[in-house]
Short mmCIF file of C-alpha atoms in Angstrom, two decimals:
data_model
loop_
_atom_site.label_atom_id
_atom_site.label_comp_id
_atom_site.label_asym_id
_atom_site.label_seq_id
_atom_site.Cartn_x
_atom_site.Cartn_y
_atom_site.Cartn_z
CA MET A 7 61.09 -34.89 28.84
CA THR A 8 63.74 -35.98 26.36
CA ALA A 9 65.77 -39.18 26.22
CA GLU A 10 68.66 -37.20 27.73
CA ASP A 11 66.45 -36.14 30.65
CA TYR A 12 65.47 -39.75 31.32
CA ALA A 13 69.11 -40.84 31.24
CA ALA A 14 70.16 -38.11 33.67
CA GLU A 15 67.31 -38.96 36.06
CA ALA A 16 68.33 -42.62 36.09
CA GLU A 17 71.97 -41.72 36.72
CA ILE A 18 71.01 -39.45 39.61
CA LEU A 19 69.12 -42.34 41.22
CA LYS A 20 72.21 -44.55 40.96
CA LEU A 21 74.60 -41.85 42.12
CA ALA A 22 72.39 -41.17 45.14
CA ARG A 23 72.63 -44.85 46.04
CA VAL A 24 76.44 -44.78 45.89
CA LEU A 25 76.62 -41.61 48.00
CA GLY A 26 73.98 -42.77 50.45
CA VAL A 27 71.74 -39.72 50.01
CA GLU A 28 68.19 -39.07 48.85
CA PRO A 29 67.96 -38.46 45.07
CA ALA A 30 66.20 -35.15 45.69
CA ARG A 31 69.44 -33.76 47.16
CA LEU A 32 71.09 -34.24 43.76
CA GLY A 33 68.34 -32.63 41.73
CA TYR A 34 70.68 -29.79 40.75
CA LEU A 35 72.55 -32.31 38.56
CA ALA A 36 69.52 -32.88 36.30
CA ARG A 37 71.02 -30.80 33.48
CA VAL A 38 74.40 -32.54 33.57
CA ASP A 39 75.09 -34.93 30.71
CA ALA A 40 74.20 -38.50 31.71
CA ASP A 41 77.53 -39.85 30.46
CA ASP A 42 79.35 -37.41 32.71
CA LEU A 43 77.19 -38.44 35.65
CA GLN A 44 77.95 -42.09 34.98
CA ALA A 45 81.67 -41.38 34.76
CA PHE A 46 81.52 -39.50 38.06
CA ARG A 47 79.56 -42.32 39.70
CA GLU A 48 82.15 -44.85 38.58
CA GLN A 49 84.97 -42.62 39.85
CA VAL A 50 83.29 -42.39 43.25
CA THR A 51 82.80 -46.16 43.30
CA ASP A 52 86.44 -46.76 42.38
CA THR A 53 87.58 -44.43 45.15
CA LEU A 54 85.47 -46.26 47.73
CA PHE A 55 86.59 -49.71 46.61
CA ASP A 56 90.28 -48.83 46.26
CA ALA A 57 90.59 -47.00 49.58
CA ASN A 58 91.95 -50.06 51.44
CA ILE A 59 92.90 -52.29 48.53
CA ALA A 60 96.13 -53.60 50.11
CA VAL A 61 94.30 -54.75 53.24
CA LEU A 62 91.56 -56.37 51.17
CA GLN A 63 94.10 -58.25 49.09
CA ARG A 64 95.75 -59.62 52.23
CA MET A 65 92.37 -60.72 53.57
CA ALA A 66 91.58 -62.43 50.26
CA LEU A 67 94.87 -64.33 50.43
CA ALA A 68 94.21 -65.38 54.02
CA ALA A 69 90.72 -66.55 53.07
CA ARG A 70 92.24 -69.13 50.72
CA LEU A 71 93.39 -71.10 53.78
CA LEU A 72 89.86 -71.67 55.13
CA PRO A 73 87.27 -74.22 53.95
CA GLY A 74 84.43 -72.63 51.98
CA ALA A 75 81.78 -73.55 54.54
CA VAL A 76 83.79 -71.98 57.37
CA LEU A 77 84.52 -68.85 55.36
CA ALA A 78 80.82 -68.45 54.53
CA LYS A 79 79.94 -68.52 58.22
CA ILE A 80 82.65 -65.96 59.01
CA ALA A 81 81.40 -63.78 56.16
CA GLU A 82 77.87 -63.67 57.55
CA LYS A 83 78.69 -63.46 61.26
CA VAL A 84 81.87 -61.33 61.26
CA PHE A 85 82.57 -59.57 57.96
CA GLY A 86 79.09 -58.33 57.09
CA PRO A 87 77.80 -57.39 53.61
CA LEU A 88 79.91 -54.28 53.00
CA LEU A 89 83.27 -55.93 53.69
CA CYS A 90 82.23 -59.03 51.74
CA ALA A 91 81.39 -56.82 48.76
CA ARG A 92 84.78 -55.16 48.92
CA ILE A 93 86.65 -58.47 49.18
CA ALA A 94 84.68 -59.93 46.27
CA GLY A 95 86.52 -57.54 43.98
CA VAL A 96 89.91 -59.09 44.75
CA VAL A 97 89.17 -62.73 45.60
CA ASP A 98 89.76 -65.62 43.19
CA PRO A 99 86.51 -66.03 41.16
CA ALA A 100 86.20 -69.77 41.78
CA ARG A 101 86.63 -69.18 45.51
CA GLY A 102 84.11 -66.37 45.40
CA VAL A 103 81.50 -68.55 43.70
CA ASP A 104 82.09 -71.36 46.20
CA VAL A 105 81.46 -69.04 49.13
CA ALA A 106 78.57 -67.13 47.52
CA LYS A 107 76.49 -70.25 46.92
CA ARG A 108 76.79 -71.12 50.63
CA LEU A 109 75.48 -67.76 51.85
CA HIS A 110 71.86 -67.20 52.82
CA PRO A 111 70.01 -65.44 49.97
CA ARG A 112 68.97 -62.60 52.26
CA PHE A 113 72.59 -61.91 53.21
CA LEU A 114 73.78 -62.35 49.63
CA ALA A 115 71.19 -59.77 48.52
CA GLU A 116 72.70 -57.33 51.03
CA VAL A 117 76.17 -58.06 49.62
CA ALA A 118 74.87 -57.51 46.09
CA ALA A 119 73.58 -54.06 47.06
CA GLU A 120 77.11 -53.06 48.13
CA LEU A 121 78.96 -54.76 45.28
CA ASP A 122 80.61 -53.20 42.24
CA PRO A 123 79.61 -55.71 39.53
CA ARG A 124 82.46 -54.58 37.28
CA ARG A 125 84.94 -55.99 39.78
CA ALA A 126 83.14 -59.26 40.42
CA SER A 127 81.70 -60.10 37.00
CA ALA A 128 83.41 -63.53 36.88
CA ILE A 129 81.91 -64.42 40.25
CA ILE A 130 78.44 -63.16 39.35
CA SER A 131 78.32 -65.11 36.09
CA GLY A 132 79.36 -68.31 37.89
CA ILE A 133 76.77 -68.29 40.67
CA PRO A 134 74.28 -71.20 40.30
CA LEU A 135 70.86 -70.41 38.86
CA ASP A 136 68.91 -71.34 41.99
CA THR A 137 71.03 -68.93 44.05
CA VAL A 138 70.56 -66.12 41.50
CA LEU A 139 66.78 -66.62 41.52
CA ALA A 140 66.64 -66.61 45.31
CA VAL A 141 68.64 -63.38 45.46
CA ALA A 142 66.54 -61.80 42.68
CA ASN A 143 63.38 -62.60 44.62
CA GLU A 144 64.84 -61.07 47.76
CA LEU A 145 65.91 -57.90 45.93
CA ALA A 146 62.49 -57.64 44.29
CA ARG A 147 60.82 -58.05 47.68
CA LYS A 148 62.90 -55.10 48.89
CA LYS A 149 62.14 -53.17 45.67
CA ASP A 150 65.86 -52.77 45.10
CA TRP A 151 65.58 -52.17 41.37
CA ILE A 152 68.96 -50.43 41.15
CA THR A 153 70.88 -53.50 42.32
CA LEU A 154 68.90 -55.76 40.00
CA GLY A 155 69.57 -53.42 37.08
CA ARG A 156 73.31 -53.36 37.77
CA PHE A 157 73.59 -57.14 37.52
CA VAL A 158 71.70 -57.78 34.28
CA GLY A 159 74.77 -57.12 32.13
CA HIS A 160 76.89 -59.59 34.10
CA LEU A 161 74.66 -62.67 33.92
CA PRO A 162 74.29 -65.11 31.00
CA ASP A 163 71.10 -64.79 28.95
CA PRO A 164 69.46 -68.04 30.19
CA THR A 165 69.88 -66.84 33.78
CA VAL A 166 68.53 -63.37 32.96
CA ARG A 167 65.53 -64.95 31.23
CA ARG A 168 64.66 -67.07 34.27
CA ALA A 169 65.27 -64.21 36.70
CA LEU A 170 62.96 -61.90 34.76
CA GLU A 171 60.19 -64.46 35.14
CA GLU A 172 60.36 -63.81 38.88
CA ILE A 173 59.80 -60.04 38.52
CA ASP A 174 56.39 -58.43 38.00
CA ASP A 175 55.73 -55.99 35.16
CA PRO A 176 56.12 -52.73 37.14
CA GLY A 177 59.36 -54.10 38.57
CA LEU A 178 60.70 -54.88 35.10
CA LEU A 179 60.04 -51.32 33.96
CA ARG A 180 61.87 -49.92 36.97
CA ILE A 181 64.81 -52.28 36.40
CA ALA A 182 65.08 -51.31 32.73
CA PHE A 183 65.14 -47.64 33.73
CA VAL A 184 68.31 -48.07 35.81
CA LEU A 185 70.23 -50.53 33.64
CA ASP A 186 73.86 -49.48 33.43
CA ASP A 187 73.98 -50.21 29.69
CA LYS A 188 70.76 -48.91 28.15
CA ASN A 189 71.85 -50.29 24.79
CA ARG A 190 70.99 -53.73 26.18
CA ILE A 191 67.32 -52.90 26.74
CA ASP A 192 66.15 -54.16 23.34
CA HIS A 193 68.17 -57.35 23.83
CA VAL A 194 66.79 -57.91 27.34
CA VAL A 195 63.22 -57.28 26.18
CA GLY A 196 63.86 -59.88 23.48
CA LEU A 197 64.45 -62.44 26.23
CA LEU A 198 60.87 -61.99 27.43
CA PRO A 199 57.87 -63.92 26.06
CA ALA A 200 56.32 -62.02 23.15
CA HIS A 201 53.12 -61.18 25.04
CA ARG A 202 54.96 -59.62 27.96
CA LEU A 203 56.01 -56.44 26.15
CA GLY A 204 52.35 -55.52 25.77
CA ARG A 205 51.82 -56.21 29.45
CA LEU A 206 54.63 -53.82 30.34
CA ILE A 207 52.92 -51.01 28.44
CA THR A 208 49.59 -51.84 30.07
CA ALA A 209 51.25 -51.72 33.50
CA ALA A 210 52.58 -48.25 32.75
CA GLY A 211 49.09 -47.08 31.81
CA ALA A 212 47.80 -48.12 35.21
CA ASP A 213 50.40 -46.18 37.23
CA GLU A 214 51.55 -42.68 36.33
CA GLU A 215 54.82 -43.22 38.24
CA LEU A 216 55.72 -45.79 35.57
CA TRP A 217 55.30 -43.42 32.63
CA THR A 218 58.91 -42.24 32.69
CA PRO A 219 60.40 -45.79 32.88
CA ALA A 220 58.05 -46.94 30.11
CA LEU A 221 58.85 -44.06 27.77
CA ASP A 222 62.55 -44.49 28.45
CA MET A 223 62.23 -48.17 27.55
CA LEU A 224 60.48 -47.27 24.30
CA ASN A 225 63.35 -44.92 23.44
CA HIS A 226 65.76 -47.85 23.55
CA LEU A 227 63.78 -50.44 21.61
CA GLY A 228 64.71 -51.33 18.04
CA GLU A 229 62.41 -50.38 15.17
CA ALA A 230 61.02 -53.90 14.77
CA ARG A 231 59.95 -54.14 18.39
CA ARG A 232 58.52 -50.63 18.37
CA ALA A 233 56.37 -51.56 15.39
CA THR A 234 54.76 -54.43 17.29
CA LEU A 235 53.71 -52.00 20.02
CA ALA A 236 51.77 -49.55 17.85
CA PRO A 237 48.46 -51.48 18.00
CA MET A 238 48.75 -51.83 21.79
CA LEU A 239 48.74 -48.12 22.62
CA GLY A 240 45.04 -47.39 22.11
CA GLY A 241 43.98 -48.23 25.64
CA LEU A 242 46.55 -46.04 27.37
CA PRO A 243 45.67 -42.78 29.16
CA ASP A 244 45.71 -39.83 26.76
CA GLY A 245 48.93 -38.22 27.98
CA LEU A 246 50.90 -41.46 27.95
CA ARG A 247 49.43 -42.62 24.61
CA GLU A 248 50.41 -39.41 22.83
CA ARG A 249 53.94 -39.45 24.21
CA ALA A 250 54.35 -43.16 23.47
CA GLN A 251 53.15 -42.71 19.90
CA ALA A 252 55.57 -39.84 19.39
CA THR A 253 58.40 -41.95 20.81
CA ILE A 254 57.91 -44.99 18.56
CA LYS A 255 57.45 -43.05 15.30
#
C-alpha cells in the first residue's frame, strides 16, 4: 500500500462514522483521492450541522438565561448528546466551557463523538485538564479512536501530552491513523517521551492489524525522528520490518 492508500482508508473510516454506516460499505471509494474524501466528509458534516441552524441559535440564546448547573442537568436529561453537540457550535465559548465541565465524563464523551470540533474549537481548548483526561479515558475505554483523533488538533500541547499518557501504545497508533491533520503527526510524536516511539513500533510488531497505522505514522515522521527508529526495526516480523525499512529510507 502507498501513503495515498493509507490516507484514503483513514478517510473512509471517518466518513463512515459521519454517515453512520460500516466502513466496508464505502470500500468502493478506496481509489478516490483522500483530499476529495475529506472535503466530501466536511461537506456532509456542514450539511448536518447547518440543517436547523436558526433553531439552534435561538436555543443557544435562551440557554444564556439559565444558571450553568441547571443547564448542565437539562443537557443530560433532556437534550441528549446529539443536540448538545449541535448547540455547541453556536453557543458562546465561555458558556460552553462552563456547562461542559459540569457534565458527567461519560455523557461528555458521547457529546464529543457527535461534535464537529471545527465549530467548537474555542470550547474544546478551554475545557479544564481533569475533564479532558476523564473524557479521553472514557473514549479510550470505548475504543473510539476517531473521536480522539479529531480533537488532538484543537487542544493545547500540554493537554495533549497529558492525555496521551492515558492511552496505550496500540491506541496511540490507531489515533494517529485517523488524525484530521496528518502533518501534525511528527509534532504529536514529539510530545511523547523519547522511549515511547520505540514502544509504538514494538506494539505494531505484535499485532498485524496495527501494521497499517504504524506504516502510515512512519510516512509522516520527519527525517530526524525516522533516523532514530532504524536501530529498532530488527526485532519486527519480516514483512513489517521490510516495509518499515523501505518507508524510513
